[in-house]
């Protein structure tokens, strides 16, 4: 993973929102944030989308706020399952990878759950 | 457990020990407690279908998942689906009200008689009430709410955790093949809590005086600080959320159950 690619997605609005959501929720930025962003970057390559585009696709503006696009949310939920299945490691490690991408969506307001153990 | 402590310990539990089964007798206690709830005209609208997560076919379990409750359905070993049986009043035609007269619960001292039930209450009030769906539904569901609350408290009294969720009503009816006049209400998820009993602390509530009044709506019911202290001592009013250790607890649960943060 090239350093400049990481920097470029870190600057995107949705990655900023993710980092700031994690900071707000847990009191500090996770020590492994750079590694998490690298995983998100790999997922973005996997679905051939930029982070901002993923979030934009999953929601739409309506009067008084935003609405989640159910089909797109399901699409990305399935893509995360596929993505985590494609990475090396046991089921737990794979789920942890998928959960990092889920966390990106969650902190951008896209409701998402994994199964037990992230399956 | 004392009643006040049960009330004080009840809160929506969302982290369950997924692999720790719930004893069948405890499930029965929950249902028995629901059955003894206060109920208008003794009709008993509440119905329940108990599902063991590991025994329901996976395709059906997946159908029952909503986006918000998918994870908790996976975590909780027992799912109790509550329904409101709207057909019950027309089926029993006031017979259970007559039982209350027989039992001496409704007595002539208060104006009750079999004749009053048979000739007035059922034909003039209950039967017409069932034809006004809006009013009838509200009344029947209020009763179901009371029974479900009894069930919820019983779960905590048995040392379990529980949480009420709203399932998809159409899919729920379809999966269980219930009669047309049953309305899907809630699913109560039950299991042993994976989180501490405090689960982050007693949830925030609106101020007491904002909810309750005395005599008219301009006079808030005066809250006696001495009573509050007694309830704290009895374990009914407990440490309020957010608790300082909650963040750490969620982190540990996420790590153990492999959940996103």
Tab-separated table of C-alpha atoms in Angstrom:
chain	number	residue	atom	x	y	z
A	1	UNK	CA	0.000	0.000	0.000
A	2	UNK	CA	1.510	3.308	-1.020
A	3	UNK	CA	1.766	6.050	1.607
A	4	UNK	CA	0.266	8.688	-0.672
A	5	UNK	CA	-2.863	6.583	-1.246
A	6	UNK	CA	-3.391	6.342	2.505
A	7	UNK	CA	-2.956	10.090	2.874
A	8	UNK	CA	-5.402	10.770	0.098
A	9	UNK	CA	-8.240	8.730	1.567
A	10	UNK	CA	-7.484	9.988	5.077
A	11	UNK	CA	-8.284	13.476	3.782
A	12	UNK	CA	-11.676	12.474	2.420
A	13	UNK	CA	-14.677	13.777	4.332
A	14	UNK	CA	-16.062	10.366	5.215
A	15	UNK	CA	-12.755	9.033	6.512
A	16	UNK	CA	-12.400	12.188	8.575
A	17	UNK	CA	-15.909	11.606	9.917
A	18	UNK	CA	-14.958	8.018	10.754
A	19	UNK	CA	-11.794	9.028	12.613
A	20	UNK	CA	-13.630	11.737	14.471
A	21	UNK	CA	-16.502	9.337	15.338
A	22	UNK	CA	-14.027	6.823	16.758
A	23	UNK	CA	-12.313	9.559	18.726
A	24	UNK	CA	-15.626	10.777	20.116
A	25	UNK	CA	-16.843	7.264	20.964
A	26	UNK	CA	-13.676	5.933	22.541
A	27	UNK	CA	-12.005	9.094	23.814
A	28	UNK	CA	-8.978	8.836	21.577
A	29	UNK	CA	-7.987	7.888	18.072
A	30	UNK	CA	-7.204	4.158	17.849
A	31	UNK	CA	-3.476	3.522	17.894
A	32	UNK	CA	-3.803	1.383	14.767
A	33	UNK	CA	-5.765	3.959	12.767
A	34	UNK	CA	-3.285	3.896	9.924
A	35	UNK	CA	-3.697	0.117	9.591
A	36	UNK	CA	-7.472	0.501	9.677
A	37	UNK	CA	-7.377	3.083	6.928
A	38	UNK	CA	-5.178	0.744	4.899
A	39	UNK	CA	-7.861	-1.954	5.212
A	40	UNK	CA	-10.527	0.503	4.123
A	41	UNK	CA	-8.334	1.422	1.180
A	42	UNK	CA	-8.163	-2.262	0.200
A	43	UNK	CA	-11.917	-2.555	0.477
A	44	UNK	CA	-12.316	0.536	-1.710
A	45	UNK	CA	-10.136	-1.116	-4.316
A	46	UNK	CA	-12.184	-4.313	-3.926
A	47	UNK	CA	-15.432	-2.516	-4.753
A	48	UNK	CA	-13.753	0.047	-7.016
A	49	UNK	CA	-15.204	3.009	-5.183
A	50	UNK	CA	-13.878	5.970	-3.213
A	51	UNK	CA	-14.922	6.144	0.482
A	52	UNK	CA	-17.086	9.229	-0.074
A	53	UNK	CA	-18.815	7.544	-3.000
A	54	UNK	CA	-19.675	4.490	-0.875
A	55	UNK	CA	-21.365	6.611	1.758
A	56	UNK	CA	-23.096	8.765	-0.822
A	57	UNK	CA	-24.496	5.687	-2.535
A	58	UNK	CA	-25.866	4.329	0.738
A	59	UNK	CA	-27.925	7.368	1.638
A	60	UNK	CA	-30.000	10.073	0.079
A	61	UNK	CA	-31.217	13.455	1.230
A	62	UNK	CA	-34.870	13.754	2.135
A	63	UNK	CA	-36.869	16.487	3.844
A	64	UNK	CA	-35.557	16.789	7.350
A	65	UNK	CA	-32.501	14.575	7.018
A	66	UNK	CA	-31.104	11.551	5.291
A	67	UNK	CA	-32.531	8.179	4.407
A	68	UNK	CA	-30.535	4.984	4.067
A	69	UNK	CA	-30.834	3.216	0.733
A	70	UNK	CA	-31.656	-0.315	1.831
A	71	UNK	CA	-30.526	-2.057	-1.353
A	72	UNK	CA	-27.182	-0.291	-1.398
A	73	UNK	CA	-26.641	-0.935	2.282
A	74	UNK	CA	-27.325	-4.624	1.672
A	75	UNK	CA	-25.010	-4.554	-1.354
A	76	UNK	CA	-22.117	-3.214	0.711
A	77	UNK	CA	-22.925	-5.528	3.601
A	78	UNK	CA	-22.564	-8.462	1.206
A	79	UNK	CA	-19.410	-6.972	-0.305
A	80	UNK	CA	-17.896	-6.718	3.179
A	81	UNK	CA	-18.695	-10.403	3.739
A	82	UNK	CA	-16.989	-11.228	0.432
A	83	UNK	CA	-14.053	-8.990	1.231
A	84	UNK	CA	-13.426	-10.492	4.641
A	85	UNK	CA	-13.687	-13.991	3.201
A	86	UNK	CA	-10.966	-13.059	0.710
A	87	UNK	CA	-8.391	-12.053	3.306
A	88	UNK	CA	-5.954	-14.421	4.959
A	89	UNK	CA	-6.399	-15.722	8.475
A	90	UNK	CA	-8.943	-17.636	10.514
A	91	UNK	CA	-12.637	-16.710	10.675
A	92	UNK	CA	-12.068	-14.444	13.657
A	93	UNK	CA	-9.284	-12.521	11.952
A	94	UNK	CA	-11.356	-12.256	8.785
A	95	UNK	CA	-14.318	-10.909	10.747
A	96	UNK	CA	-12.074	-8.366	12.405
A	97	UNK	CA	-11.053	-7.100	8.982
A	98	UNK	CA	-14.695	-6.875	7.909
A	99	UNK	CA	-15.582	-5.073	11.124
A	100	UNK	CA	-13.132	-2.309	10.324
A	101	UNK	CA	-15.035	-1.582	7.123
A	102	UNK	CA	-18.362	-1.873	8.989
A	103	UNK	CA	-17.051	0.637	11.498
A	104	UNK	CA	-16.357	3.081	8.655
A	105	UNK	CA	-19.977	2.828	7.514
A	106	UNK	CA	-21.382	2.937	11.054
A	107	UNK	CA	-19.562	6.138	11.984
A	108	UNK	CA	-20.844	7.685	8.768
A	109	UNK	CA	-24.431	7.011	9.855
A	110	UNK	CA	-25.031	3.872	7.791
A	111	UNK	CA	-26.500	1.378	10.239
A	112	UNK	CA	-24.777	-1.952	9.910
A	113	UNK	CA	-24.326	-5.099	11.978
A	114	UNK	CA	-22.198	-8.170	11.556
A	115	UNK	CA	-23.261	-11.544	12.873
A	116	UNK	CA	-21.768	-13.131	15.951
A	117	UNK	CA	-18.051	-13.219	15.342
A	118	UNK	CA	-18.744	-10.988	12.360
A	119	UNK	CA	-20.011	-13.861	10.234
B	1	UNK	CA	-34.923	-10.909	44.296
B	2	UNK	CA	-37.091	-8.242	45.871
B	3	UNK	CA	-39.572	-6.516	43.575
B	4	UNK	CA	-37.906	-3.109	43.764
B	5	UNK	CA	-34.549	-4.617	42.944
B	6	UNK	CA	-35.980	-6.415	39.932
B	7	UNK	CA	-37.347	-3.107	38.640
B	8	UNK	CA	-34.013	-1.454	39.346
B	9	UNK	CA	-32.027	-4.096	37.515
B	10	UNK	CA	-34.206	-4.247	34.433
B	11	UNK	CA	-32.739	-2.559	31.400
B	12	UNK	CA	-32.530	-3.550	27.779
B	13	UNK	CA	-29.736	-6.079	27.505
B	14	UNK	CA	-28.185	-6.262	24.040
B	15	UNK	CA	-25.078	-8.346	24.705
B	16	UNK	CA	-25.958	-11.961	25.469
B	17	UNK	CA	-23.793	-15.010	26.069
B	18	UNK	CA	-24.544	-16.669	22.728
B	19	UNK	CA	-23.559	-20.167	23.809
B	20	UNK	CA	-25.095	-20.281	27.269
B	21	UNK	CA	-28.512	-21.928	27.013
B	22	UNK	CA	-31.517	-20.721	28.981
B	23	UNK	CA	-33.185	-23.355	31.142
B	24	UNK	CA	-36.644	-24.329	29.898
B	25	UNK	CA	-38.141	-23.831	33.351
B	26	UNK	CA	-37.017	-20.211	33.339
B	27	UNK	CA	-38.809	-19.682	30.036
B	28	UNK	CA	-41.917	-21.160	31.587
B	29	UNK	CA	-41.608	-18.800	34.567
B	30	UNK	CA	-41.535	-15.882	32.124
B	31	UNK	CA	-44.714	-17.111	30.422
B	32	UNK	CA	-46.455	-17.888	33.708
B	33	UNK	CA	-45.744	-14.332	34.856
B	34	UNK	CA	-47.189	-12.865	31.665
B	35	UNK	CA	-50.357	-14.910	32.162
B	36	UNK	CA	-50.952	-13.361	35.571
B	37	UNK	CA	-50.875	-9.769	34.338
B	38	UNK	CA	-53.802	-7.464	34.892
B	39	UNK	CA	-56.177	-7.744	31.947
B	40	UNK	CA	-59.304	-5.830	30.976
B	41	UNK	CA	-62.471	-7.975	30.944
B	42	UNK	CA	-60.183	-10.943	31.604
B	43	UNK	CA	-59.876	-11.384	27.840
B	44	UNK	CA	-56.126	-12.168	27.621
B	45	UNK	CA	-55.090	-10.942	24.228
B	46	UNK	CA	-51.398	-11.773	24.538
B	47	UNK	CA	-50.069	-14.827	22.712
B	48	UNK	CA	-46.448	-15.928	22.602
B	49	UNK	CA	-44.390	-18.222	20.424
B	50	UNK	CA	-41.101	-19.310	21.973
B	51	UNK	CA	-38.272	-19.942	19.568
B	52	UNK	CA	-34.951	-21.540	20.386
B	53	UNK	CA	-32.431	-19.807	18.145
B	54	UNK	CA	-30.503	-22.991	17.487
B	55	UNK	CA	-33.593	-25.020	16.596
B	56	UNK	CA	-35.274	-22.688	14.110
B	57	UNK	CA	-34.200	-23.338	10.498
B	58	UNK	CA	-31.543	-20.781	9.470
B	59	UNK	CA	-33.615	-19.486	6.545
B	60	UNK	CA	-36.489	-18.687	8.893
B	61	UNK	CA	-34.163	-17.063	11.401
B	62	UNK	CA	-32.750	-14.882	8.644
B	63	UNK	CA	-36.239	-13.906	7.550
B	64	UNK	CA	-37.003	-12.739	11.082
B	65	UNK	CA	-33.954	-10.495	11.299
B	66	UNK	CA	-34.447	-6.769	10.949
B	67	UNK	CA	-31.482	-4.507	10.205
B	68	UNK	CA	-31.567	-3.173	13.763
B	69	UNK	CA	-32.038	-6.488	15.564
B	70	UNK	CA	-30.021	-8.912	13.427
B	71	UNK	CA	-27.117	-9.117	15.838
B	72	UNK	CA	-29.205	-9.450	18.992
B	73	UNK	CA	-31.177	-12.281	17.359
B	74	UNK	CA	-27.873	-14.036	16.761
B	75	UNK	CA	-26.705	-13.455	20.311
B	76	UNK	CA	-29.849	-14.339	22.277
B	77	UNK	CA	-30.573	-18.092	22.566
B	78	UNK	CA	-34.302	-17.591	23.215
B	79	UNK	CA	-36.694	-15.433	21.204
B	80	UNK	CA	-40.253	-14.968	22.429
B	81	UNK	CA	-42.566	-13.551	19.776
B	82	UNK	CA	-45.547	-11.733	21.222
B	83	UNK	CA	-48.814	-11.325	19.359
B	84	UNK	CA	-52.150	-9.723	20.103
B	85	UNK	CA	-55.052	-12.079	19.410
B	86	UNK	CA	-57.787	-9.663	18.340
B	87	UNK	CA	-60.296	-12.449	17.780
B	88	UNK	CA	-60.438	-13.516	21.415
B	89	UNK	CA	-63.267	-11.227	22.549
B	90	UNK	CA	-65.662	-12.442	19.854
B	91	UNK	CA	-64.742	-16.044	20.540
B	92	UNK	CA	-65.261	-15.981	24.288
B	93	UNK	CA	-68.250	-13.594	24.196
B	94	UNK	CA	-67.801	-12.354	27.745
B	95	UNK	CA	-67.450	-15.831	29.241
B	96	UNK	CA	-64.267	-14.953	31.112
B	97	UNK	CA	-65.959	-11.925	32.575
B	98	UNK	CA	-68.641	-14.289	33.878
B	99	UNK	CA	-65.835	-16.325	35.464
B	100	UNK	CA	-64.799	-13.227	37.380
B	101	UNK	CA	-68.350	-12.935	38.687
B	102	UNK	CA	-68.265	-16.636	39.662
B	103	UNK	CA	-64.919	-16.146	41.354
B	104	UNK	CA	-66.213	-13.252	43.409
B	105	UNK	CA	-63.764	-10.829	41.848
B	106	UNK	CA	-66.664	-8.872	40.343
B	107	UNK	CA	-69.385	-8.790	42.993
B	108	UNK	CA	-72.895	-7.381	43.342
B	109	UNK	CA	-71.384	-4.923	45.839
B	110	UNK	CA	-69.932	-3.203	42.793
B	111	UNK	CA	-72.997	-3.728	40.600
B	112	UNK	CA	-71.917	-6.912	38.821
B	113	UNK	CA	-74.120	-9.882	37.919
B	114	UNK	CA	-74.225	-12.598	35.239
B	115	UNK	CA	-77.239	-10.908	33.737
B	116	UNK	CA	-75.351	-7.606	33.455
B	117	UNK	CA	-72.467	-9.336	31.694
B	118	UNK	CA	-74.680	-11.396	29.336
B	119	UNK	CA	-77.240	-8.764	28.455
B	120	UNK	CA	-75.288	-5.560	28.656
B	121	UNK	CA	-71.513	-5.754	28.820
B	122	UNK	CA	-70.875	-8.133	25.940
B	123	UNK	CA	-73.598	-7.134	23.454
B	124	UNK	CA	-73.597	-3.405	24.226
B	125	UNK	CA	-69.935	-2.705	24.918
B	126	UNK	CA	-67.481	-5.448	24.071
B	127	UNK	CA	-68.869	-6.701	20.798
B	128	UNK	CA	-69.356	-3.178	19.333
B	129	UNK	CA	-65.902	-2.238	20.631
B	130	UNK	CA	-64.309	-4.935	18.482
B	131	UNK	CA	-65.874	-3.349	15.404
B	132	UNK	CA	-64.062	-0.055	16.000
B	133	UNK	CA	-60.614	-1.323	15.140
B	134	UNK	CA	-58.725	1.835	16.042
B	135	UNK	CA	-60.038	1.994	19.594
B	136	UNK	CA	-60.081	-1.770	20.046
B	137	UNK	CA	-56.494	-2.184	18.901
B	138	UNK	CA	-55.268	0.478	21.316
B	139	UNK	CA	-57.084	-1.148	24.239
B	140	UNK	CA	-55.972	-4.681	23.405
B	141	UNK	CA	-52.369	-3.669	22.827
B	142	UNK	CA	-52.219	-1.752	26.095
B	143	UNK	CA	-53.143	-4.969	27.875
B	144	UNK	CA	-50.551	-6.918	25.917
B	145	UNK	CA	-47.975	-4.306	26.935
B	146	UNK	CA	-48.699	-4.924	30.593
B	147	UNK	CA	-48.339	-8.679	30.171
B	148	UNK	CA	-45.107	-8.305	28.208
B	149	UNK	CA	-43.732	-6.051	30.928
B	150	UNK	CA	-44.499	-8.764	33.491
B	151	UNK	CA	-42.599	-11.218	31.303
B	152	UNK	CA	-39.680	-8.841	31.041
B	153	UNK	CA	-39.434	-8.396	34.803
B	154	UNK	CA	-39.679	-12.156	35.329
B	155	UNK	CA	-36.659	-12.672	33.078
B	156	UNK	CA	-34.554	-10.373	35.254
B	157	UNK	CA	-35.879	-11.975	38.416
B	158	UNK	CA	-34.590	-15.283	37.028
B	159	UNK	CA	-31.121	-13.808	36.612
B	160	UNK	CA	-31.461	-13.460	32.852
B	161	UNK	CA	-31.189	-10.467	30.565
B	162	UNK	CA	-33.858	-9.470	28.067
B	163	UNK	CA	-34.771	-6.825	25.554
B	164	UNK	CA	-37.951	-6.076	23.595
B	165	UNK	CA	-37.569	-5.478	19.868
B	166	UNK	CA	-40.076	-4.817	17.120
B	167	UNK	CA	-39.957	-7.489	14.426
B	168	UNK	CA	-41.186	-7.080	10.873
B	169	UNK	CA	-44.921	-7.782	11.395
B	170	UNK	CA	-45.623	-9.173	7.942
B	171	UNK	CA	-42.657	-11.535	7.898
B	172	UNK	CA	-43.274	-12.633	11.472
B	173	UNK	CA	-46.863	-13.609	10.703
B	174	UNK	CA	-45.699	-15.387	7.570
B	175	UNK	CA	-42.910	-17.344	9.274
B	176	UNK	CA	-45.133	-18.570	12.098
B	177	UNK	CA	-48.330	-18.945	10.091
B	178	UNK	CA	-50.424	-17.317	12.797
B	179	UNK	CA	-54.143	-16.575	12.294
B	180	UNK	CA	-55.075	-13.423	10.376
B	181	UNK	CA	-56.468	-11.717	13.461
B	182	UNK	CA	-53.207	-11.980	15.394
B	183	UNK	CA	-51.197	-8.754	15.352
B	184	UNK	CA	-47.439	-9.078	15.646
B	185	UNK	CA	-46.136	-6.999	18.559
B	186	UNK	CA	-42.627	-7.577	19.893
B	187	UNK	CA	-39.939	-10.160	20.114
B	188	UNK	CA	-38.444	-10.498	23.570
B	189	UNK	CA	-34.852	-11.655	23.305
B	190	UNK	CA	-33.719	-13.621	26.322
B	191	UNK	CA	-30.381	-14.976	27.453
B	192	UNK	CA	-27.678	-14.689	30.046
B	193	UNK	CA	-26.127	-11.237	29.842
B	194	UNK	CA	-22.589	-11.002	28.523
B	195	UNK	CA	-22.455	-7.485	29.917
B	196	UNK	CA	-22.504	-6.565	33.594
B	197	UNK	CA	-25.937	-6.308	35.198
B	198	UNK	CA	-25.613	-2.525	35.253
B	199	UNK	CA	-25.088	-2.551	31.478
B	200	UNK	CA	-23.787	0.984	31.511
B	201	UNK	CA	-26.147	2.253	34.201
B	202	UNK	CA	-29.811	3.061	34.616
B	203	UNK	CA	-31.019	4.715	31.439
B	204	UNK	CA	-31.778	8.424	31.355
B	205	UNK	CA	-35.414	9.252	32.054
B	206	UNK	CA	-37.329	12.523	31.700
B	207	UNK	CA	-37.686	14.462	34.947
B	208	UNK	CA	-40.342	12.948	37.273
B	209	UNK	CA	-42.316	16.198	37.494
B	210	UNK	CA	-42.491	16.405	33.711
B	211	UNK	CA	-44.372	13.097	33.561
B	212	UNK	CA	-46.703	13.047	36.566
B	213	UNK	CA	-49.214	15.520	37.953
B	214	UNK	CA	-51.370	16.031	40.950
B	215	UNK	CA	-55.019	17.014	40.572
B	216	UNK	CA	-54.584	18.862	37.285
B	217	UNK	CA	-52.051	19.176	34.536
B	218	UNK	CA	-50.584	22.377	35.930
B	219	UNK	CA	-49.414	20.839	39.190
B	220	UNK	CA	-46.476	18.463	38.909
B	221	UNK	CA	-46.549	15.607	41.415
B	222	UNK	CA	-44.109	16.647	44.135
B	223	UNK	CA	-41.173	14.249	44.296
B	224	UNK	CA	-40.132	13.517	47.862
B	225	UNK	CA	-36.359	13.226	48.149
B	226	UNK	CA	-36.784	10.886	51.123
B	227	UNK	CA	-38.683	8.382	48.977
B	228	UNK	CA	-35.993	8.593	46.330
B	229	UNK	CA	-33.366	7.764	48.941
B	230	UNK	CA	-35.394	4.774	50.146
B	231	UNK	CA	-35.663	3.501	46.571
B	232	UNK	CA	-31.931	3.882	46.136
B	233	UNK	CA	-31.386	1.868	49.298
B	234	UNK	CA	-33.800	-0.805	48.013
B	235	UNK	CA	-31.916	-1.081	44.725
B	236	UNK	CA	-34.668	0.324	42.537
B	237	UNK	CA	-32.951	3.570	41.664
B	238	UNK	CA	-29.414	2.646	40.702
B	239	UNK	CA	-26.329	4.348	39.312
B	240	UNK	CA	-27.345	6.428	36.303
B	241	UNK	CA	-25.830	6.030	32.861
B	242	UNK	CA	-23.311	6.766	31.571
B	243	UNK	CA	-21.018	4.880	33.916
B	244	UNK	CA	-17.328	5.709	33.602
B	245	UNK	CA	-16.404	2.073	32.987
B	246	UNK	CA	-18.948	1.524	30.189
B	247	UNK	CA	-16.654	2.486	27.330
B	248	UNK	CA	-14.099	-0.077	28.447
B	249	UNK	CA	-16.821	-2.689	28.903
B	250	UNK	CA	-18.105	-2.222	25.351
B	251	UNK	CA	-14.551	-2.426	24.024
B	252	UNK	CA	-14.026	-5.727	25.838
B	253	UNK	CA	-17.363	-7.118	24.638
B	254	UNK	CA	-16.566	-6.088	21.074
B	255	UNK	CA	-13.212	-7.830	21.324
B	256	UNK	CA	-14.659	-11.003	22.857
B	257	UNK	CA	-17.655	-11.268	20.518
B	258	UNK	CA	-15.747	-9.886	17.537
B	259	UNK	CA	-18.031	-6.950	16.839
B	260	UNK	CA	-17.311	-3.666	15.075
B	261	UNK	CA	-16.444	-0.571	17.052
